[in-house]
Amino acid sequence: MGGLDDFPAGAGDLALNTLADEAGVSNGTVYNDFRSREQVLEAFGLELAVQLSEQILTVSEAVDSGAERLSIAVRTFMNKARTDPDWTRALITVVSYAEDMRSTLATYLRADLQAGRRQGDFHYAHEEMAMSMVISATLGAMNLLVEDGEVEHADRIAAEMVLQALGVPPEKAKRIAGLPLPGRPARRACLDVGV
């Protein structure tokens, strides 16, 4: 994997500035605490992804279905992309080169994949490849949303497609992806399906 020098000019600086702003510190402070821009980006990006993943775990802890928990995670990351494009660009920049970041995201994902497989919803030949596919597909959908603008129901579409890629039948994937997100009023879900 390459470092920040492999990115187009300005990409690393943009992500660093965004992440320093997000942390509420100056760029100078950041450079004093880390040896390289790569370390800064990796540390901030990892913390941002861990924070969101912890929030997802909290809101989905009462959900037993691995497929439903995975859908909640994909939809939550997609909704974060819609509401915070700078955070999303920074995350995508870091994940693209930081092995530790992918490993951390995979740790959160592994339990949901294993549960979905035990429950008969997921069918995949290789767990590591399934994790990589879910992460890559979600990040790709987030990038599309940030770069190309609003896509109606993007969170549900991405979750449905990821579920289908893992072997969930289309009708069931659509139903799971359309469930209300935990902590959100059920009324919104009813409005989305025309009730």
Backbone as JSON, one array per atom type, in Angstrom:
{
  "sequence": "MGGLDDFPAGAGDLALNTLADEAGVSNGTVYNDFRSREQVLEAFGLELAVQLSEQILTVSEAVDSGAERLSIAVRTFMNKARTDPDWTRALITVVSYAEDMRSTLATYLRADLQAGRRQGDFHYAHEEMAMSMVISATLGAMNLLVEDGEVEHADRIAAEMVLQALGVPPEKAKRIAGLPLPGRPARRACLDVGV",
  "N": [[0.85, -1.18, 0.0], [0.5, 2.22, -0.76], [1.47, 5.52, 0.36], [0.39, 8.8, 1.41], [1.55, 10.27, -0.57], [0.88, 9.02, -2.88], [-1.59, 9.88, -3.59], [-3.7, 12.18, -5.47], [-2.51, 15.56, -5.91], [-3.02, 17.58, -3.09], [-5.03, 16.01, -1.96], [-4.34, 14.6, 0.4], [-3.73, 16.78, 2.07], [-6.23, 18.06, 2.2], [-7.78, 16.09, 3.51], [-6.34, 15.95, 5.92], [-6.66, 18.57, 6.95], [-9.46, 18.58, 7.23], [-9.8, 16.5, 9.09], [-8.31, 17.5, 11.27], [-9.82, 19.77, 11.86], [-12.2, 18.49, 12.58], [-11.36, 17.26, 14.9], [-10.88, 19.45, 16.41], [-8.41, 20.72, 16.67], [-5.3, 22.39, 15.85], [-3.44, 22.21, 12.75], [-0.7, 22.3, 13.25], [-0.51, 21.37, 15.9], [-1.28, 18.76, 15.52], [0.81, 17.79, 13.88], [2.89, 17.89, 15.71], [2.36, 15.78, 17.43], [2.41, 13.47, 15.94], [4.38, 11.43, 13.72], [4.15, 11.48, 10.95], [2.09, 12.55, 8.16], [0.55, 10.44, 7.32], [0.27, 8.86, 9.65], [-1.26, 10.61, 11.16], [-3.64, 10.86, 9.64], [-4.44, 8.17, 9.64], [-4.87, 7.68, 12.39], [-6.89, 9.58, 13.08], [-8.9, 8.92, 11.22], [-9.39, 6.27, 11.9], [-10.39, 6.61, 14.5], [-12.74, 8.09, 13.96], [-14.24, 6.24, 12.44], [-14.46, 4.17, 14.31], [-15.95, 5.44, 16.32], [-18.44, 5.85, 14.99], [-19.06, 3.19, 14.43], [-19.32, 2.18, 17.02], [-21.59, 3.59, 17.83], [-23.44, 2.42, 16.12], [-23.39, -0.22, 17.07], [-24.51, 0.21, 19.6], [-27.16, 1.1, 19.03], [-28.14, -1.1, 17.74], [-28.06, -3.27, 19.42], [-30.17, -4.78, 20.48], [-31.07, -6.2, 18.35], [-31.29, -9.29, 16.89], [-30.82, -10.54, 14.44], [-28.29, -11.14, 12.13], [-28.3, -10.24, 9.48], [-30.06, -8.07, 9.6], [-28.66, -6.41, 11.39], [-26.37, -5.91, 9.87], [-27.52, -4.51, 7.75], [-28.4, -2.24, 9.15], [-25.91, -1.14, 9.82], [-24.75, -0.57, 7.25], [-26.66, 1.24, 6.26], [-26.47, 3.27, 8.19], [-23.83, 4.21, 7.85], [-24.15, 5.12, 5.22], [-26.07, 7.15, 5.59], [-24.58, 8.88, 7.17], [-22.71, 9.65, 5.28], [-24.35, 11.11, 3.57], [-25.05, 13.28, 5.19], [-22.65, 14.34, 6.06], [-20.36, 15.1, 4.12], [-17.61, 15.84, 4.14], [-16.48, 14.38, 6.26], [-16.91, 11.87, 5.19], [-15.32, 11.88, 2.84], [-12.81, 12.08, 4.05], [-12.74, 9.67, 5.5], [-12.87, 7.76, 3.41], [-10.48, 8.35, 2.1], [-8.59, 7.6, 4.04], [-9.2, 4.86, 4.52], [-8.55, 3.77, 2.1], [-5.81, 3.38, 2.09], [-4.99, 2.48, 4.59], [-4.31, -0.28, 6.32], [-4.84, -1.01, 8.98], [-7.2, 0.37, 9.43], [-9.06, -0.91, 7.73], [-8.96, -3.4, 8.95], [-10.02, -2.82, 11.48], [-12.65, -2.0, 10.84], [-13.49, -4.41, 9.76], [-13.5, -6.02, 12.01], [-15.77, -5.16, 13.45], [-17.67, -5.93, 11.64], [-17.45, -8.7, 11.32], [-18.84, -10.3, 13.31], [-21.52, -9.87, 12.63], [-21.63, -10.94, 10.04], [-21.01, -13.63, 10.61], [-23.16, -14.3, 12.29], [-25.33, -13.94, 10.51], [-24.75, -15.94, 8.69], [-24.91, -18.28, 10.29], [-27.63, -18.12, 10.85], [-28.72, -18.7, 8.45], [-29.1, -16.8, 6.48], [-26.97, -15.6, 5.09], [-24.71, -16.56, 2.54], [-21.67, -17.39, 1.72], [-18.42, -17.98, 0.31], [-15.97, -17.36, 1.43], [-14.88, -15.86, 4.28], [-13.2, -13.58, 4.86], [-13.05, -12.43, 2.34], [-15.73, -11.83, 1.96], [-16.08, -9.89, 3.95], [-14.36, -7.88, 3.01], [-15.65, -7.32, 0.6], [-18.13, -6.25, 1.51], [-17.27, -3.95, 2.9], [-15.93, -2.55, 0.83], [-18.03, -2.22, -1.05], [-19.81, -0.66, 0.43], [-18.28, 1.65, 0.98], [-17.85, 2.47, -1.67], [-20.48, 3.09, -2.46], [-20.96, 5.16, -0.65], [-19.1, 7.03, -1.56], [-20.12, 7.54, -4.14], [-22.51, 8.79, -3.44], [-21.57, 11.11, -2.16], [-20.05, 12.34, -4.19], [-21.74, 12.48, -6.45], [-24.1, 13.55, -5.59], [-27.43, 13.75, -4.16], [-29.15, 10.71, -3.86], [-32.15, 9.2, -4.04], [-33.31, 7.35, -1.32], [-30.83, 6.12, -0.92], [-29.48, 4.85, 1.17], [-31.04, 2.59, 1.76], [-31.05, 1.29, -0.71], [-28.31, 0.66, -1.05], [-27.9, -1.04, 1.18], [-29.7, -3.12, 0.59], [-28.58, -4.14, -1.79], [-26.07, -5.03, -0.88], [-26.88, -7.0, 0.94], [-28.1, -8.8, -0.86], [-25.85, -9.53, -2.33], [-24.59, -11.08, -0.48], [-26.16, -13.29, -0.46], [-28.8, -13.16, 0.38], [-32.19, -13.59, -0.43], [-33.81, -11.6, -2.99], [-36.42, -10.4, -2.31], [-36.51, -10.63, 0.47], [-34.2, -9.25, 1.17], [-34.9, -6.67, 0.35], [-37.02, -6.18, 2.12], [-35.71, -6.27, 4.64], [-33.82, -4.2, 4.34], [-35.56, -2.08, 4.24], [-36.58, -1.79, 6.77], [-37.36, 0.19, 9.69], [-34.78, 2.25, 10.99], [-33.15, 1.59, 14.07], [-33.98, 3.61, 16.86], [-35.06, 5.61, 15.38], [-38.11, 7.21, 14.49], [-40.88, 5.09, 13.75], [-42.76, 6.08, 12.05], [-41.57, 7.43, 9.89], [-40.7, 5.31, 8.27], [-43.17, 4.31, 7.51], [-44.12, 6.42, 5.99], [-42.31, 6.31, 3.89], [-43.06, 4.05, 2.49], [-45.48, 4.68, 1.57], [-47.68, 4.58, 3.28]],
  "CA": [[0.0, 0.0, 0.0], [1.24, 3.47, -0.78], [1.12, 6.53, 1.34], [-0.33, 9.97, 0.92], [2.18, 10.78, -1.78], [0.26, 8.35, -4.02], [-2.87, 10.53, -3.89], [-3.58, 13.41, -6.24], [-2.08, 16.72, -5.14], [-4.04, 18.23, -2.27], [-5.97, 15.09, -1.33], [-3.9, 14.36, 1.76], [-3.89, 18.02, 2.84], [-7.66, 18.27, 2.44], [-8.21, 15.16, 4.55], [-5.71, 16.35, 7.17], [-7.36, 19.76, 7.44], [-10.8, 18.16, 7.65], [-9.69, 15.72, 10.31], [-7.87, 18.39, 12.35], [-11.01, 20.56, 12.22], [-13.12, 17.58, 13.26], [-10.82, 17.02, 16.24], [-10.8, 20.72, 17.12], [-7.02, 21.09, 16.92], [-4.62, 22.98, 14.69], [-2.57, 21.29, 12.01], [0.58, 22.29, 13.95], [-0.63, 20.47, 17.05], [-1.33, 17.4, 14.99], [2.13, 17.4, 13.42], [3.77, 17.7, 16.87], [2.03, 14.52, 18.1], [2.56, 12.33, 15.02], [5.6, 11.5, 12.91], [3.87, 11.7, 9.53], [0.68, 12.81, 7.82], [-0.12, 9.14, 7.26], [-0.11, 8.49, 11.01], [-2.35, 11.5, 11.56], [-4.86, 10.44, 8.94], [-4.86, 6.85, 10.09], [-5.39, 7.79, 13.75], [-8.17, 10.28, 13.08], [-9.88, 8.14, 10.47], [-9.73, 5.12, 12.71], [-11.25, 7.06, 15.6], [-14.06, 8.46, 13.41], [-14.96, 5.01, 12.08], [-14.76, 3.45, 15.54], [-17.06, 6.14, 16.98], [-19.69, 5.54, 14.29], [-19.32, 1.77, 14.62], [-19.81, 2.02, 18.4], [-22.98, 4.07, 17.83], [-24.24, 1.39, 15.44], [-23.52, -1.33, 18.02], [-25.43, 0.61, 20.66], [-28.56, 1.15, 18.58], [-28.59, -2.39, 17.19], [-27.76, -4.36, 20.35], [-31.37, -5.6, 20.71], [-31.39, -6.87, 17.1], [-30.63, -10.6, 16.85], [-30.52, -10.94, 13.07], [-27.06, -10.62, 11.54], [-28.64, -9.51, 8.26], [-30.63, -6.77, 10.0], [-27.58, -5.57, 11.95], [-25.53, -5.46, 8.76], [-28.29, -3.48, 7.06], [-28.33, -1.03, 9.99], [-24.57, -0.57, 9.68], [-24.6, 0.01, 5.91], [-27.54, 2.42, 6.17], [-25.95, 4.33, 9.06], [-22.69, 4.8, 7.15], [-24.68, 5.87, 4.07], [-26.7, 8.39, 6.07], [-23.49, 9.77, 7.58], [-22.16, 10.19, 4.03], [-25.29, 12.11, 3.07], [-25.09, 14.47, 6.05], [-21.31, 14.86, 6.36], [-19.48, 14.69, 3.02], [-16.2, 16.0, 4.47], [-16.13, 13.21, 7.05], [-16.9, 10.72, 4.28], [-14.12, 11.95, 2.0], [-11.67, 11.76, 4.9], [-12.8, 8.23, 5.78], [-12.53, 7.03, 2.19], [-9.05, 8.56, 1.87], [-7.82, 6.81, 5.0], [-9.45, 3.44, 4.33], [-7.94, 3.32, 0.86], [-4.42, 2.97, 2.26], [-4.66, 2.07, 5.97], [-4.68, -1.66, 6.62], [-5.44, -1.04, 10.32], [-8.58, 0.86, 9.33], [-9.87, -1.99, 7.18], [-9.03, -4.44, 9.98], [-10.94, -2.37, 12.53], [-14.01, -2.1, 10.31], [-13.8, -5.83, 9.61], [-13.79, -6.56, 13.35], [-17.16, -4.87, 13.74], [-18.5, -6.62, 10.65], [-17.31, -10.16, 11.4], [-19.9, -10.92, 14.12], [-22.78, -9.83, 11.88], [-21.52, -11.93, 8.96], [-21.1, -14.97, 11.17], [-24.54, -14.51, 12.74], [-26.16, -14.1, 9.32], [-24.47, -17.26, 8.11], [-25.52, -19.28, 11.19], [-29.09, -17.99, 10.75], [-29.12, -19.15, 7.12], [-29.35, -15.69, 5.56], [-25.79, -15.31, 4.28], [-24.07, -17.7, 1.91], [-20.45, -16.92, 1.08], [-17.39, -19.0, 0.27], [-14.75, -16.95, 2.12], [-15.29, -14.79, 5.2], [-12.39, -12.37, 4.67], [-13.46, -11.82, 1.08], [-17.06, -11.27, 2.19], [-15.9, -8.64, 4.71], [-13.78, -6.9, 2.09], [-16.69, -6.94, -0.35], [-19.1, -5.38, 2.18], [-16.62, -2.66, 3.15], [-15.7, -1.88, -0.46], [-19.31, -1.82, -1.64], [-20.37, 0.44, 1.23], [-17.48, 2.85, 0.71], [-18.14, 2.9, -3.04], [-21.79, 3.75, -2.46], [-20.8, 6.43, 0.06], [-18.39, 7.93, -2.47], [-21.07, 7.94, -5.17], [-23.45, 9.72, -2.83], [-20.86, 12.37, -1.9], [-19.58, 12.96, -5.43], [-22.8, 12.68, -7.44], [-25.26, 14.19, -4.99], [-28.5, 12.98, -3.52], [-29.8, 9.57, -4.5], [-33.29, 8.89, -3.19], [-33.25, 6.07, -0.6], [-29.51, 5.53, -1.16], [-29.1, 3.94, 2.26], [-31.77, 1.33, 1.6], [-30.58, 0.64, -1.94], [-26.98, 0.07, -0.78], [-28.07, -2.18, 2.1], [-30.38, -4.19, -0.15], [-27.64, -4.74, -2.74], [-25.07, -5.76, -0.11], [-27.53, -8.22, 1.44], [-28.25, -9.73, -1.98], [-24.52, -10.05, -2.68], [-24.27, -12.09, 0.53], [-27.01, -14.45, -0.65], [-30.17, -12.98, 0.85], [-33.09, -13.47, -1.57], [-34.16, -10.19, -3.26], [-37.58, -9.88, -1.57], [-36.14, -10.54, 1.88], [-33.22, -8.17, 1.27], [-35.65, -5.41, 0.26], [-37.77, -6.0, 3.36], [-34.76, -5.97, 5.72], [-33.26, -2.86, 4.09], [-36.61, -1.09, 4.43], [-37.0, -1.69, 8.17], [-36.95, 1.45, 10.32], [-33.53, 2.19, 11.74], [-33.38, 1.72, 15.51], [-33.83, 4.98, 17.36], [-35.8, 6.53, 14.51], [-39.55, 6.95, 14.55], [-41.41, 4.17, 12.73], [-43.59, 6.86, 11.14], [-40.81, 7.7, 8.67], [-40.75, 4.11, 7.43], [-44.51, 4.23, 6.93], [-44.22, 7.44, 4.94], [-41.48, 5.89, 2.77], [-43.72, 3.02, 1.68], [-46.77, 5.21, 1.11], [-48.79, 4.33, 4.21]],
  "C": [[0.89, 1.24, 0.0], [0.78, 4.41, 0.29], [0.38, 7.68, 0.7], [0.27, 10.52, -0.36], [1.6, 10.14, -3.04], [-1.06, 8.98, -4.43], [-2.65, 11.74, -4.76], [-3.19, 14.57, -5.34], [-3.25, 17.32, -4.37], [-4.95, 17.27, -1.54], [-5.61, 14.83, 0.12], [-4.06, 15.59, 2.63], [-5.34, 18.28, 3.16], [-8.14, 17.37, 3.56], [-7.61, 15.55, 5.89], [-6.4, 17.56, 7.76], [-8.75, 19.4, 7.96], [-10.73, 17.43, 8.98], [-9.23, 16.57, 11.49], [-9.03, 19.26, 12.82], [-11.98, 19.71, 13.02], [-12.68, 17.33, 14.7], [-10.71, 18.3, 17.06], [-9.39, 21.13, 17.48], [-6.42, 21.7, 15.66], [-3.77, 21.93, 14.0], [-1.22, 21.18, 12.71], [0.58, 21.35, 15.14], [-0.59, 19.03, 16.59], [0.06, 16.94, 14.58], [3.11, 17.19, 14.58], [3.56, 16.35, 17.53], [2.21, 13.28, 17.23], [3.79, 12.54, 14.16], [5.35, 11.82, 11.44], [2.39, 12.01, 9.33], [-0.1, 11.49, 7.77], [-0.57, 8.69, 8.63], [-1.28, 9.33, 11.5], [-3.67, 11.05, 10.93], [-5.36, 9.1, 9.44], [-5.49, 6.94, 11.49], [-6.76, 8.46, 13.78], [-9.25, 9.48, 12.36], [-10.34, 6.93, 11.25], [-10.68, 5.51, 13.83], [-12.65, 7.42, 15.1], [-14.88, 7.22, 13.07], [-15.34, 4.21, 13.32], [-15.94, 4.11, 16.26], [-18.39, 5.8, 16.32], [-20.05, 4.07, 14.47], [-19.85, 1.49, 16.02], [-21.27, 2.5, 18.51], [-23.89, 3.03, 17.2], [-24.45, 0.2, 16.37], [-24.55, -1.01, 19.1], [-26.88, 0.55, 20.21], [-29.06, -0.2, 18.08], [-28.39, -3.55, 18.16], [-28.96, -5.27, 20.62], [-31.77, -6.39, 19.46], [-30.59, -8.17, 17.03], [-30.16, -11.0, 15.46], [-29.24, -10.29, 12.56], [-27.34, -9.81, 10.29], [-29.22, -8.14, 8.59], [-29.56, -5.86, 10.58], [-26.66, -5.05, 10.85], [-26.23, -4.36, 7.97], [-28.25, -2.16, 7.84], [-26.98, -0.35, 9.82], [-24.39, 0.12, 8.32], [-25.43, 1.29, 5.81], [-27.03, 3.57, 7.03], [-24.74, 5.0, 8.42], [-23.16, 5.62, 5.95], [-25.32, 7.18, 4.51], [-25.66, 9.38, 6.57], [-22.85, 10.41, 6.35], [-23.05, 11.31, 3.49], [-25.22, 13.4, 3.87], [-23.72, 15.08, 6.31], [-20.31, 14.43, 5.28], [-17.99, 14.86, 3.33], [-15.69, 14.81, 5.28], [-15.98, 12.0, 6.13], [-15.66, 10.73, 3.4], [-12.87, 11.58, 2.81], [-11.61, 10.26, 5.19], [-12.35, 7.42, 4.57], [-11.03, 7.16, 1.89], [-8.22, 7.66, 2.78], [-7.98, 5.32, 4.75], [-8.72, 2.92, 3.1], [-6.48, 2.91, 1.03], [-4.1, 2.39, 3.63], [-5.19, 0.68, 6.27], [-5.34, -1.77, 7.99], [-6.89, -0.59, 10.28], [-9.48, -0.24, 8.8], [-10.03, -3.11, 8.21], [-10.02, -4.08, 11.08], [-12.38, -2.47, 12.05], [-14.43, -3.56, 10.17], [-14.13, -6.47, 10.95], [-15.24, -6.34, 13.71], [-18.1, -5.68, 12.84], [-18.54, -8.13, 10.83], [-18.47, -10.83, 12.15], [-21.22, -10.94, 13.36], [-22.76, -10.83, 10.73], [-21.68, -13.34, 9.5], [-22.51, -15.29, 11.66], [-25.46, -14.75, 11.55], [-25.96, -15.44, 8.65], [-25.09, -18.37, 8.96], [-27.04, -19.28, 11.06], [-29.61, -18.38, 9.37], [-29.4, -18.04, 6.13], [-28.19, -15.44, 4.61], [-25.17, -16.61, 3.78], [-22.85, -17.16, 1.16], [-19.36, -17.97, 1.24], [-16.18, -18.66, 1.15], [-15.06, -15.72, 2.97], [-14.51, -13.5, 5.0], [-12.79, -11.65, 3.38], [-14.85, -11.2, 1.22], [-16.95, -9.94, 2.95], [-15.35, -7.54, 3.81], [-14.82, -6.4, 1.1], [-17.69, -5.98, 0.28], [-18.5, -3.99, 2.4], [-16.43, -1.89, 1.85], [-16.99, -1.38, -1.09], [-19.91, -0.64, -0.89], [-19.6, 1.73, 0.98], [-17.71, 3.37, -0.7], [-19.47, 3.62, -3.14], [-21.74, 5.09, -1.74], [-20.13, 7.47, -0.84], [-19.31, 8.43, -3.58], [-22.03, 9.0, -4.64], [-22.8, 11.09, -2.63], [-20.51, 13.08, -3.2], [-20.7, 13.29, -6.41], [-24.07, 13.28, -6.87], [-26.29, 13.21, -4.49], [-29.05, 11.88, -4.42], [-30.92, 9.17, -3.56], [-33.17, 7.47, -2.63], [-31.91, 5.36, -0.8], [-29.12, 4.55, -0.07], [-29.77, 2.58, 2.1], [-31.3, 0.57, 0.36], [-29.24, -0.04, -1.7], [-27.1, -1.15, 0.12], [-28.69, -3.37, 1.39], [-29.4, -4.91, -1.09], [-26.56, -5.54, -2.01], [-25.66, -7.07, 0.42], [-27.69, -9.25, 0.32], [-26.9, -10.33, -2.37], [-24.07, -11.13, -1.69], [-25.21, -13.29, 0.49], [-28.43, -14.33, -0.12], [-31.08, -12.85, -0.37], [-33.59, -12.02, -1.74], [-35.33, -9.65, -2.43], [-37.26, -9.69, -0.1], [-35.14, -9.4, 2.09], [-33.92, -6.81, 1.23], [-36.42, -5.13, 1.55], [-36.84, -5.58, 4.51], [-34.21, -4.55, 5.55], [-34.28, -1.76, 4.32], [-37.11, -0.97, 5.86], [-36.59, -0.34, 8.75], [-35.62, 1.25, 11.06], [-33.83, 2.34, 13.23], [-33.13, 3.16, 15.96], [-34.49, 6.03, 16.51], [-37.28, 6.21, 14.6], [-40.01, 6.03, 13.42], [-42.24, 4.92, 11.7], [-42.87, 7.14, 9.82], [-40.85, 6.51, 7.73], [-42.11, 3.99, 6.76], [-44.67, 5.23, 5.8], [-43.45, 6.98, 3.69], [-42.19, 4.84, 1.91], [-45.15, 3.43, 1.31], [-47.94, 4.94, 2.01], [-49.28, 5.65, 4.76]]
}
